Short mmCIF file of C-alpha atoms and ligand atoms in Angstrom, two decimals:
data_model
loop_
_atom_site.label_atom_id
_atom_site.label_comp_id
_atom_site.label_asym_id
_atom_site.label_seq_id
_atom_site.Cartn_x
_atom_site.Cartn_y
_atom_site.Cartn_z
CA ARG A 1397 0.00 0.00 0.00
CA VAL A 1398 2.98 2.23 0.47
CA PHE A 1399 3.53 2.34 -3.32
CA ILE A 1400 -0.03 3.20 -4.25
CA PRO A 1401 0.08 7.00 -3.71
CA PHE A 1402 3.30 7.11 -5.75
CA TYR A 1403 1.69 5.34 -8.70
CA THR A 1404 -1.46 7.42 -8.37
CA GLY A 1405 0.76 10.46 -8.88
CA GLU A 1406 2.43 8.70 -11.81
CA VAL A 1407 -0.99 8.09 -13.39
CA VAL A 1408 -1.79 11.80 -12.98
CA THR A 1409 1.52 12.71 -14.64
CA ALA A 1410 0.85 10.15 -17.42
CA VAL A 1411 -2.45 11.91 -18.12
CA PHE A 1412 -1.71 15.61 -17.52
CA GLY A 1413 2.06 16.04 -17.85
CA ASP A 1414 4.11 17.02 -20.89
CA GLN A 1415 4.99 13.36 -21.52
CA ALA A 1416 1.38 12.12 -21.33
CA SER A 1417 0.91 8.94 -23.38
CA TYR A 1418 -1.34 5.86 -23.55
CA GLU A 1419 1.63 3.57 -23.19
CA ARG A 1420 2.73 5.24 -19.94
CA LEU A 1421 -0.85 5.29 -18.63
CA HIS A 1422 -1.33 1.55 -19.28
CA ARG A 1423 1.99 0.64 -17.71
CA THR A 1424 1.39 2.62 -14.48
CA VAL A 1425 -2.22 1.46 -14.17
CA LEU A 1426 -1.09 -2.18 -14.58
CA ILE A 1427 1.58 -1.79 -11.89
CA MET A 1428 -0.94 -0.15 -9.60
CA GLY A 1429 -3.46 -2.92 -10.20
CA LEU A 1430 -0.88 -5.60 -9.34
CA LEU A 1431 0.22 -3.71 -6.23
CA SER A 1432 -3.38 -3.33 -5.07
CA LEU A 1433 -3.96 -7.05 -5.57
CA ALA A 1434 -0.86 -7.97 -3.57
CA SER A 1435 -1.77 -5.52 -0.82
CA THR A 1436 -5.27 -7.04 -0.61
CA VAL A 1437 -3.96 -10.61 -0.44
CA PHE A 1438 -1.39 -9.85 2.25
CA GLY A 1439 -3.85 -7.66 4.17
CA GLY A 1440 -6.21 -10.63 4.45
CA LEU A 1441 -3.43 -13.00 5.49
CA ARG A 1442 -2.27 -10.51 8.08
CA GLY A 1443 -5.78 -10.19 9.53
CA GLY A 1444 -6.11 -13.97 9.68
CA SER A 1445 -2.77 -14.49 11.41
CA PHE A 1446 -3.53 -11.89 14.03
CA THR A 1447 -6.95 -13.39 14.72
CA TYR A 1448 -5.26 -16.72 15.40
CA ALA A 1449 -2.58 -15.02 17.49
CA HIS A 1450 -5.35 -13.36 19.49
CA ALA A 1451 -6.97 -16.69 20.30
CA THR A 1452 -3.71 -18.32 21.39
CA ILE A 1453 -2.55 -15.35 23.47
CA ASP A 1454 -5.94 -15.18 25.14
CA ARG A 1455 -5.81 -18.86 26.05
CA GLN A 1456 -2.27 -18.55 27.34
CA ILE A 1457 -2.89 -15.54 29.59
CA ARG A 1458 -6.09 -16.93 31.05
CA ASN A 1459 -4.49 -20.31 31.63
CA ASP A 1460 -1.44 -18.80 33.35
CA LEU A 1461 -3.60 -16.58 35.53
CA PHE A 1462 -6.07 -19.30 36.52
CA ARG A 1463 -3.30 -21.78 37.29
CA SER A 1464 -1.48 -19.28 39.44
CA VAL A 1465 -4.65 -18.17 41.26
CA VAL A 1466 -5.83 -21.67 42.22
CA LYS A 1467 -2.35 -22.43 43.57
CA GLN A 1468 -2.51 -19.46 45.97
CA GLU A 1469 -2.93 -20.12 49.67
CA ILE A 1470 -6.31 -19.64 51.37
CA GLY A 1471 -5.04 -16.37 52.89
CA PHE A 1472 -4.88 -14.92 49.36
CA PHE A 1473 -8.62 -15.50 48.99
CA ASP A 1474 -9.23 -13.81 52.36
CA MET A 1475 -7.56 -10.73 50.87
CA ASN A 1476 -8.89 -10.78 47.29
CA LYS A 1477 -12.58 -11.10 46.62
CA THR A 1478 -13.80 -13.74 44.19
CA GLY A 1479 -15.58 -11.23 41.95
CA GLU A 1480 -12.46 -9.15 41.66
CA ILE A 1481 -10.36 -12.15 40.70
CA CYS A 1482 -13.01 -13.19 38.16
CA SER A 1483 -12.90 -9.72 36.68
CA ARG A 1484 -9.13 -10.03 36.23
CA LEU A 1485 -9.75 -13.33 34.56
CA SER A 1486 -12.39 -12.03 32.17
CA ALA A 1487 -12.20 -8.27 31.56
CA ASP A 1488 -8.49 -7.69 32.08
CA CYS A 1489 -7.34 -10.74 30.15
CA GLN A 1490 -9.68 -9.74 27.36
CA THR A 1491 -8.24 -6.24 27.23
CA MET A 1492 -4.72 -7.62 27.22
CA SER A 1493 -5.16 -10.15 24.47
CA ASN A 1494 -7.30 -7.79 22.37
CA THR A 1495 -4.67 -5.18 22.60
CA LEU A 1496 -1.73 -7.44 22.03
CA SER A 1497 -3.16 -8.87 18.85
CA LEU A 1498 -5.29 -6.06 17.44
CA TYR A 1499 -2.89 -3.27 18.27
CA MET A 1500 0.22 -5.23 17.32
CA ASN A 1501 -1.44 -5.71 13.95
CA VAL A 1502 -2.25 -2.01 13.61
CA LEU A 1503 1.13 -1.04 15.03
CA THR A 1504 3.23 -3.06 12.59
CA ARG A 1505 1.11 -1.96 9.64
CA ASN A 1506 1.26 1.68 10.61
CA LEU A 1507 4.95 1.70 11.35
CA THR A 1508 5.72 0.12 7.98
CA MET A 1509 3.44 2.58 6.24
CA LEU A 1510 4.88 5.48 8.22
CA PHE A 1511 8.47 4.78 7.29
CA GLY A 1512 7.54 3.85 3.71
CA SER A 1513 5.62 7.09 3.31
CA LEU A 1514 8.49 9.11 4.76
CA ILE A 1515 10.99 7.55 2.35
CA PHE A 1516 8.75 8.32 -0.62
CA MET A 1517 8.04 11.83 0.60
CA PHE A 1518 11.75 12.64 0.93
CA THR A 1519 12.46 11.20 -2.49
CA LEU A 1520 9.65 13.27 -3.98
CA SER A 1521 10.51 16.60 -2.33
CA TRP A 1522 12.69 17.16 0.67
CA LYS A 1523 11.48 20.73 1.09
CA LEU A 1524 7.83 19.73 1.45
CA SER A 1525 8.89 16.81 3.63
CA MET A 1526 10.67 19.07 6.07
CA ILE A 1527 7.47 21.06 6.65
CA THR A 1528 5.65 17.85 7.49
CA LEU A 1529 8.49 16.45 9.55
CA ILE A 1530 8.74 19.40 11.93
CA ASN A 1531 5.26 18.51 13.13
CA ILE A 1532 5.85 14.83 13.89
CA PRO A 1533 7.70 15.31 17.20
CA ILE A 1534 5.01 17.76 18.30
CA ILE A 1535 2.28 15.24 17.49
CA PHE A 1536 4.16 12.51 19.36
CA LEU A 1537 4.72 14.71 22.39
CA VAL A 1538 1.05 15.64 22.55
CA ASN A 1539 0.04 11.98 22.24
CA LYS A 1540 2.53 10.96 24.88
CA ILE A 1541 1.19 13.48 27.40
CA PHE A 1542 -2.39 12.42 26.82
CA GLY A 1543 -1.29 8.76 26.80
CA VAL A 1544 0.12 8.90 30.33
CA TRP A 1545 -3.06 10.54 31.54
CA TYR A 1546 -5.17 7.95 29.74
CA ASP A 1547 -3.15 5.10 31.23
CA MET A 1548 -3.84 6.33 34.77
CA LEU A 1549 -7.56 6.60 34.10
CA SER A 1550 -7.59 3.17 32.48
CA GLU A 1551 -6.16 1.49 35.52
CA GLU A 1552 -8.74 3.25 37.67
CA THR A 1553 -11.47 2.06 35.29
CA GLN A 1554 -10.34 -1.57 35.47
CA ASN A 1555 -10.28 -1.42 39.25
CA SER A 1556 -13.74 0.04 39.53
CA VAL A 1557 -15.12 -2.46 37.02
CA ALA A 1558 -13.59 -5.22 39.12
CA LYS A 1559 -15.30 -3.87 42.25
CA ALA A 1560 -18.68 -3.73 40.51
CA ASN A 1561 -18.17 -7.30 39.33
CA ASP A 1562 -17.43 -8.32 42.84
CA VAL A 1563 -20.76 -6.94 44.06
CA ALA A 1564 -22.59 -8.77 41.28
CA GLU A 1565 -20.76 -12.00 42.04
CA GLU A 1566 -21.51 -11.80 45.75
CA VAL A 1567 -25.19 -11.04 45.22
CA LEU A 1568 -25.79 -13.65 42.57
CA SER A 1569 -24.03 -16.37 44.51
CA SER A 1570 -26.15 -15.66 47.60
CA ILE A 1571 -29.39 -14.77 45.88
CA ARG A 1572 -31.47 -16.73 48.43
CA THR A 1573 -30.19 -14.58 51.28
CA VAL A 1574 -30.77 -11.42 49.25
CA LYS A 1575 -34.38 -12.43 48.62
CA SER A 1576 -35.05 -13.53 52.18
CA PHE A 1577 -34.05 -10.06 53.36
CA ALA A 1578 -35.98 -8.43 50.47
CA CYS A 1579 -32.77 -6.63 49.52
CA GLU A 1580 -33.16 -6.75 45.72
CA ASN A 1581 -33.47 -2.98 45.40
CA TYR A 1582 -30.79 -2.31 47.95
CA GLU A 1583 -28.31 -4.52 46.08
CA SER A 1584 -29.29 -3.00 42.74
CA SER A 1585 -28.56 0.49 44.02
CA ARG A 1586 -25.30 -0.71 45.55
CA PHE A 1587 -24.29 -2.10 42.15
CA MET A 1588 -25.33 1.20 40.56
CA THR A 1589 -23.09 3.11 42.99
CA PHE A 1590 -20.09 1.19 41.71
CA LEU A 1591 -21.17 1.67 38.09
CA ASN A 1592 -21.39 5.40 38.80
CA VAL A 1593 -17.77 5.40 39.94
CA THR A 1594 -16.78 3.90 36.57
CA LEU A 1595 -18.89 6.51 34.81
CA LYS A 1596 -17.16 9.31 36.73
CA ILE A 1597 -13.76 8.06 35.61
CA ALA A 1598 -15.07 7.83 32.05
CA THR A 1599 -16.20 11.45 32.30
CA ARG A 1600 -12.63 12.44 33.07
CA LYS A 1601 -11.52 10.35 30.11
CA VAL A 1602 -13.78 12.46 27.90
CA PHE A 1603 -11.49 15.46 28.41
CA VAL A 1604 -8.43 13.44 27.45
CA VAL A 1605 -10.13 12.26 24.27
CA ILE A 1606 -11.38 15.74 23.33
CA GLY A 1607 -7.95 17.26 23.94
CA LEU A 1608 -6.30 14.54 21.91
CA ILE A 1609 -8.62 14.88 18.92
CA TRP A 1610 -8.45 18.69 18.92
CA SER A 1611 -4.69 18.93 19.07
CA ASN A 1612 -4.15 16.18 16.48
CA GLU A 1613 -6.66 17.60 14.02
CA LEU A 1614 -5.37 21.15 14.41
CA LEU A 1615 -1.77 20.11 13.83
CA GLN A 1616 -2.67 18.04 10.79
CA MET A 1617 -4.89 20.63 9.19
CA GLY A 1618 -2.18 23.19 9.86
CA ILE A 1619 0.50 21.30 7.97
CA LEU A 1620 -1.87 20.39 5.17
CA THR A 1621 -2.62 24.06 4.59
CA ILE A 1622 1.06 25.00 4.56
CA VAL A 1623 2.02 22.13 2.23
CA LEU A 1624 -0.80 23.01 -0.19
CA TRP A 1625 0.22 26.65 -0.23
CA TYR A 1626 3.94 26.02 -0.65
CA GLY A 1627 3.53 23.03 -3.00
CA GLY A 1628 1.13 25.06 -5.14
CA HIS A 1629 3.81 27.72 -5.47
CA LEU A 1630 6.38 25.12 -6.53
CA VAL A 1631 4.04 23.72 -9.23
CA ILE A 1632 3.14 27.15 -10.58
CA ASP A 1633 6.85 28.06 -10.71
CA ASN A 1634 7.41 24.77 -12.63
CA LYS A 1635 9.81 23.52 -9.96
CA VAL A 1636 7.87 20.26 -9.49
CA GLU A 1637 5.36 18.29 -11.59
CA SER A 1638 1.67 18.38 -10.67
CA GLY A 1639 1.65 14.54 -10.37
CA LEU A 1640 4.37 14.78 -7.77
CA LEU A 1641 2.30 17.17 -5.68
CA VAL A 1642 -0.65 14.74 -5.91
CA SER A 1643 1.56 11.86 -4.74
CA PHE A 1644 2.96 13.98 -1.96
CA LEU A 1645 -0.45 15.04 -0.75
CA LEU A 1646 -1.64 11.44 -0.75
CA TYR A 1647 1.41 10.47 1.35
CA GLN A 1648 0.68 13.39 3.58
CA PHE A 1649 -2.87 12.10 4.21
CA GLN A 1650 -1.50 8.62 4.65
CA LEU A 1651 1.01 9.87 7.19
CA GLY A 1652 -1.67 11.77 9.10
CA GLU A 1653 -3.80 8.65 9.16
CA ASN A 1654 -0.84 6.55 10.34
CA LEU A 1655 0.02 9.00 13.08
CA ARG A 1656 -3.60 9.09 14.25
CA GLU A 1657 -3.77 5.30 14.34
CA LEU A 1658 -0.42 5.11 16.11
CA GLY A 1659 -1.82 7.50 18.71
CA GLU A 1660 -4.79 5.16 19.19
CA VAL A 1661 -2.44 2.20 19.42
CA TRP A 1662 -0.50 4.05 22.05
CA ASN A 1663 -3.63 4.63 24.13
CA GLY A 1664 -4.70 1.03 23.59
CA LEU A 1665 -1.32 -0.23 24.69
CA MET A 1666 -1.51 1.98 27.77
CA GLN A 1667 -4.89 0.45 28.56
CA ALA A 1668 -3.34 -2.99 28.25
CA VAL A 1669 -0.50 -1.94 30.52
CA GLY A 1670 -3.07 -0.84 33.10
CA ALA A 1671 -4.92 -4.14 32.81
CA SER A 1672 -1.83 -6.30 32.70
CA ARG A 1673 -0.28 -4.88 35.86
CA LYS A 1674 -2.75 -6.67 38.12
CA VAL A 1675 -2.86 -9.77 35.94
CA PHE A 1676 0.91 -10.19 36.10
CA GLU A 1677 0.92 -9.38 39.79
CA PHE A 1678 -1.32 -12.41 40.28
CA ILE A 1679 0.54 -14.60 37.77
CA ASP A 1680 3.93 -13.86 39.32
CA ARG A 1681 2.82 -14.09 42.95
CA PRO A 1682 4.41 -17.07 44.70
CA PRO A 1683 1.92 -18.70 47.12
CA ARG A 1684 2.76 -17.91 50.75
CA VAL A 1685 1.86 -21.48 51.74
CA GLU A 1686 3.62 -23.86 49.37
CA ASN A 1687 2.36 -27.39 48.87
CA THR A 1688 5.72 -28.83 47.95
CA GLY A 1689 5.87 -31.63 50.55
CA THR A 1690 6.60 -35.13 49.27
CA TYR A 1691 6.18 -37.35 52.35
CA ALA A 1692 3.60 -40.08 51.61
CA PRO A 1693 4.02 -43.17 53.82
CA ASP A 1694 2.08 -46.36 53.00
CA ALA A 1695 0.30 -46.35 56.31
CA MET A 1696 -0.77 -43.56 58.63
CA THR A 1697 -1.76 -44.20 62.22
CA GLY A 1698 -3.32 -40.77 62.69
CA LYS A 1699 -1.67 -39.23 65.74
CA ILE A 1700 -2.35 -35.49 65.70
CA GLU A 1701 -0.12 -33.12 67.62
CA PHE A 1702 -0.14 -29.37 68.08
CA ARG A 1703 3.22 -28.26 69.55
CA HIS A 1704 3.44 -24.72 70.96
CA VAL A 1705 1.39 -23.39 68.07
CA ALA A 1706 0.96 -19.64 67.70
CA PHE A 1707 -1.19 -18.33 64.90
CA SER A 1708 -2.82 -15.23 63.50
CA TYR A 1709 -4.54 -14.79 60.15
CA PRO A 1710 -2.30 -13.12 57.52
CA ILE A 1711 -5.02 -10.56 56.86
CA ARG A 1712 -5.03 -9.54 60.56
CA PRO A 1713 -1.47 -10.24 61.69
CA ASP A 1714 -1.75 -8.39 65.01
CA LEU A 1715 -4.79 -10.35 66.22
CA PRO A 1716 -3.47 -13.57 67.79
CA ILE A 1717 -5.86 -16.50 67.43
CA MET A 1718 -3.70 -19.04 69.29
CA GLU A 1719 -0.70 -18.63 71.53
CA ASP A 1720 1.43 -21.57 72.66
CA LEU A 1721 -1.28 -24.16 71.96
CA THR A 1722 -0.18 -27.74 72.72
CA PHE A 1723 -2.32 -30.87 72.61
CA THR A 1724 -2.19 -34.44 71.30
CA VAL A 1725 -4.94 -36.59 69.78
CA GLU A 1726 -4.06 -40.29 69.88
CA PRO A 1727 -5.07 -42.60 66.97
CA GLY A 1728 -8.60 -43.91 67.42
CA GLU A 1729 -9.46 -41.29 69.99
CA VAL A 1730 -12.60 -39.23 69.51
CA VAL A 1731 -11.95 -35.65 70.57
CA ALA A 1732 -14.25 -32.67 70.72
CA LEU A 1733 -12.82 -29.15 70.67
CA VAL A 1734 -15.05 -27.05 72.87
CA GLY A 1735 -14.82 -23.31 73.29
CA PRO A 1736 -16.52 -19.98 72.81
CA SER A 1737 -17.53 -18.86 69.38
CA GLY A 1738 -14.55 -17.36 67.60
CA GLY A 1739 -12.24 -19.23 69.97
CA GLY A 1740 -10.21 -20.77 67.16
CA LYS A 1741 -11.62 -24.29 66.79
CA SER A 1742 -12.18 -24.08 63.04
CA SER A 1743 -8.79 -22.41 62.71
CA CYS A 1744 -7.16 -25.53 64.25
CA ILE A 1745 -8.81 -27.66 61.58
CA ALA A 1746 -7.75 -25.22 58.86
CA MET A 1747 -4.15 -25.65 59.97
CA LEU A 1748 -4.49 -29.41 60.08
CA GLU A 1749 -5.55 -29.17 56.43
CA HIS A 1750 -2.50 -27.01 55.76
CA PHE A 1751 -4.62 -24.06 54.61
CA TYR A 1752 -2.48 -21.80 56.81
CA GLU A 1753 0.96 -22.15 58.37
CA PRO A 1754 1.34 -21.53 62.11
CA THR A 1755 3.28 -18.36 62.94
CA SER A 1756 5.43 -20.49 65.22
CA GLY A 1757 5.31 -24.06 66.56
CA GLU A 1758 4.37 -27.19 64.63
CA VAL A 1759 1.27 -29.06 63.56
CA LEU A 1760 2.20 -32.74 63.16
CA ILE A 1761 0.55 -35.93 62.01
CA ASP A 1762 2.38 -39.10 63.08
CA GLY A 1763 5.27 -36.89 64.19
CA VAL A 1764 5.73 -35.26 60.76
CA PRO A 1765 4.76 -31.60 60.13
CA VAL A 1766 1.75 -31.36 57.80
CA ARG A 1767 3.77 -29.12 55.48
CA GLU A 1768 6.05 -32.06 54.64
CA TYR A 1769 3.21 -34.32 53.49
CA ASP A 1770 2.44 -34.66 49.81
CA HIS A 1771 -0.52 -32.34 49.11
CA LYS A 1772 -2.72 -34.94 47.46
CA TYR A 1773 -1.80 -37.66 49.95
CA LEU A 1774 -2.61 -35.45 52.97
CA HIS A 1775 -6.05 -34.69 51.63
CA THR A 1776 -6.90 -38.34 51.07
CA LYS A 1777 -6.13 -38.88 54.79
CA VAL A 1778 -7.68 -35.81 56.39
CA ALA A 1779 -11.40 -35.50 55.68
CA LEU A 1780 -13.71 -32.76 56.79
CA VAL A 1781 -17.50 -32.60 56.82
CA GLY A 1782 -18.43 -28.95 57.14
CA GLN A 1783 -21.77 -27.61 58.33
CA GLU A 1784 -22.51 -26.46 54.79
CA PRO A 1785 -20.52 -28.77 52.52
CA VAL A 1786 -19.84 -27.51 49.02
CA LEU A 1787 -21.06 -29.58 46.10
CA TYR A 1788 -20.40 -28.77 42.46
CA ALA A 1789 -23.02 -28.42 39.75
CA ARG A 1790 -22.14 -31.86 38.42
CA SER A 1791 -23.59 -35.35 38.82
CA VAL A 1792 -23.79 -37.13 42.17
CA SER A 1793 -21.06 -39.59 41.10
CA GLU A 1794 -18.72 -36.81 40.02
CA ASN A 1795 -19.22 -35.11 43.37
CA ILE A 1796 -18.48 -38.30 45.29
CA GLY A 1797 -15.41 -39.05 43.18
CA TYR A 1798 -14.11 -35.46 43.31
CA GLY A 1799 -10.37 -35.41 43.95
CA LEU A 1800 -9.72 -38.97 42.83
CA ASP A 1801 -7.76 -39.48 39.62
CA LYS A 1802 -9.52 -42.73 38.88
CA TYR A 1803 -12.76 -44.20 40.18
CA ASP A 1804 -15.62 -46.37 38.93
CA ASP A 1805 -19.34 -46.75 39.64
CA ASP A 1806 -18.74 -49.58 42.12
CA MET A 1807 -16.45 -47.45 44.25
CA VAL A 1808 -18.90 -44.57 44.17
CA GLN A 1809 -21.84 -46.78 45.18
CA LYS A 1810 -19.84 -48.50 47.89
CA SER A 1811 -18.88 -45.23 49.53
CA ALA A 1812 -22.41 -43.89 49.13
CA LYS A 1813 -23.72 -47.01 50.94
CA LEU A 1814 -21.17 -46.54 53.74
CA ALA A 1815 -22.32 -42.93 54.12
CA ASN A 1816 -25.98 -44.00 54.21
CA ALA A 1817 -26.62 -42.05 51.05
CA HIS A 1818 -27.35 -44.84 48.55
CA THR A 1819 -31.05 -45.16 49.43
CA PHE A 1820 -31.96 -41.53 48.99
CA ILE A 1821 -29.82 -41.21 45.87
CA MET A 1822 -31.73 -44.10 44.30
CA ASN A 1823 -35.21 -43.19 45.60
CA ASP A 1824 -35.43 -39.45 45.91
CA THR A 1825 -33.59 -38.24 42.80
CA THR A 1826 -34.67 -38.31 39.19
CA ASP A 1827 -31.54 -39.77 37.67
CA GLY A 1828 -29.85 -41.63 40.52
CA TYR A 1829 -26.11 -41.18 40.46
CA ASN A 1830 -26.33 -39.08 37.31
CA THR A 1831 -28.55 -36.42 38.86
CA ASN A 1832 -27.08 -32.94 38.66
CA VAL A 1833 -27.05 -31.49 42.18
CA GLY A 1834 -27.38 -27.86 41.06
CA GLU A 1835 -25.08 -24.93 41.68
CA LYS A 1836 -23.35 -25.38 45.07
CA GLY A 1837 -25.61 -28.40 45.57
CA SER A 1838 -28.69 -26.19 45.91
CA GLN A 1839 -30.96 -29.02 44.75
CA MET A 1840 -30.05 -31.21 47.75
CA SER A 1841 -31.01 -30.90 51.40
CA GLY A 1842 -28.37 -29.93 53.95
CA LYS A 1843 -28.19 -33.42 55.44
CA GLU A 1844 -28.09 -35.06 52.00
CA LYS A 1845 -25.15 -32.85 51.07
CA ARG A 1846 -23.26 -33.75 54.23
CA ARG A 1847 -23.77 -37.47 53.71
N1 ATP B 25 -10.28 -16.33 57.18
C1 ATP B 25 -10.12 -15.57 58.27
N2 ATP B 25 -9.42 -14.43 58.20
C2 ATP B 25 -9.24 -13.66 59.31
N3 ATP B 25 -9.73 -13.96 60.50
C3 ATP B 25 -10.45 -15.09 60.64
C4 ATP B 25 -10.68 -15.95 59.53
N4 ATP B 25 -11.43 -16.99 59.93
C5 ATP B 25 -11.65 -16.78 61.26
N5 ATP B 25 -11.06 -15.65 61.69
C6 ATP B 25 -11.05 -15.13 63.06
O1 ATP B 25 -10.35 -16.05 63.86
C7 ATP B 25 -10.97 -16.24 65.09
C8 ATP B 25 -11.21 -17.72 65.32
O2 ATP B 25 -12.14 -18.17 64.37
P1 ATP B 25 -12.61 -19.68 64.27
O3 ATP B 25 -13.41 -19.81 63.03
O4 ATP B 25 -11.42 -20.58 64.41
O5 ATP B 25 -13.53 -19.80 65.55
P2 ATP B 25 -14.33 -21.07 66.06
O6 ATP B 25 -13.76 -21.42 67.36
O7 ATP B 25 -14.40 -22.09 65.02
O8 ATP B 25 -15.76 -20.39 66.28
P3 ATP B 25 -17.23 -21.06 66.11
O9 ATP B 25 -17.50 -21.83 67.33
O10 ATP B 25 -18.10 -19.85 66.02
O11 ATP B 25 -17.21 -21.85 64.85
C9 ATP B 25 -12.24 -15.41 65.07
O12 ATP B 25 -11.96 -14.22 65.82
C10 ATP B 25 -12.43 -15.05 63.62
O13 ATP B 25 -12.95 -13.76 63.51
MG1 MG B 26 -15.99 -22.83 63.77
#
């Protein structure tokens, strides 16, 4: 496409100039036709490649982020709300991959065109080129200033969108509670409050956009006027051919267009930088509680020991939950932890599951700290039935087999029978073991879920 303005000028010269001839016209038109064809073919291929690149980049970023997030320790999820993380996973990843592919495409095309146009312009007339060139640094400076501003606002936007998402996530995942308190309107207005914050940031963005368009347009129109005036003089004085001026003007438009698009790319890239900051922060974050233990003995007797354990939650480090806690549970012993609400009973269990590390002291099973056990092995040995167990929106069998690499129907049924669940699964559900239990197991009773 870089050659097309040049040959357009040539066609004009072939028609209007002193050496106008059919032969010259045919030759230049043929070259232009071939160039246009090639530009079309490669343009399509370029679009296709970038679409594919977009899909692969998108998959890669989301995969990296999700993998890193699920590996984080429970404390991470105390600090970061689910909705916010989901927003990183959807909106921010989308922005990043869109930008990387779409803008890389536009960027490479525009840079090539920009340099191509400049080379042609200088070859055509260095005097006219100089007029144009003086303006380029000014245009870049203006775009840079607005770009930095835009970047700041973009990061603010992504954050406020993430907060709004978090509200939506929380409400939708606890819709029963919302309804039982008749809080539909309250939650809607709360969501609206967050949307309004985003709108406010967007209003500030409006000024950046207006400023950017005004200054760019003014600069471009300014040079166009000067080039037309000076170029016109050169043609009238017979210093250059009229075809050359046509070519030059076409390059001039082209260059303006390229600079405008480059400005947009710049803003887009800034937006991606804003979005990617948080995404990479999550991707690069090493979990504070590592599950790198490898100890997996054939047999476990099940002696549980807490040795001088001190603990506080990472989110509230100065609120001690336990101080110098020592006790032993012998294998086969049934032990009840009794204490006031908020006394730290559930926290003991959380540490036994290696959700948190004690601040000091040790939590041991069979004399080995839980941290040294293989992650998967530990969780086949330590089982917990919560008051509100979580089921997944999958079949009954998949829920029973969750966490096992391999299992069959016999194993599932056997464990269901042991848990006294077989009868109700067979009698009270529509599809037996294939029944979908609904989101978070909402289509099961509390006791059924626990069994
Ligand atoms: N994820 C968390 N992040 C920060 N603090 C927490 C967290 N979970 C519990 N706490 C705090 O730790 C303390 C102990 O909580 P824990 O859940 O262990 O109490 P509990 O003894 O199980 O109480 P209950 O009998 O009510 O179940 C409480 O003050 C609670 O506010
Ligand atoms: Mg508890």
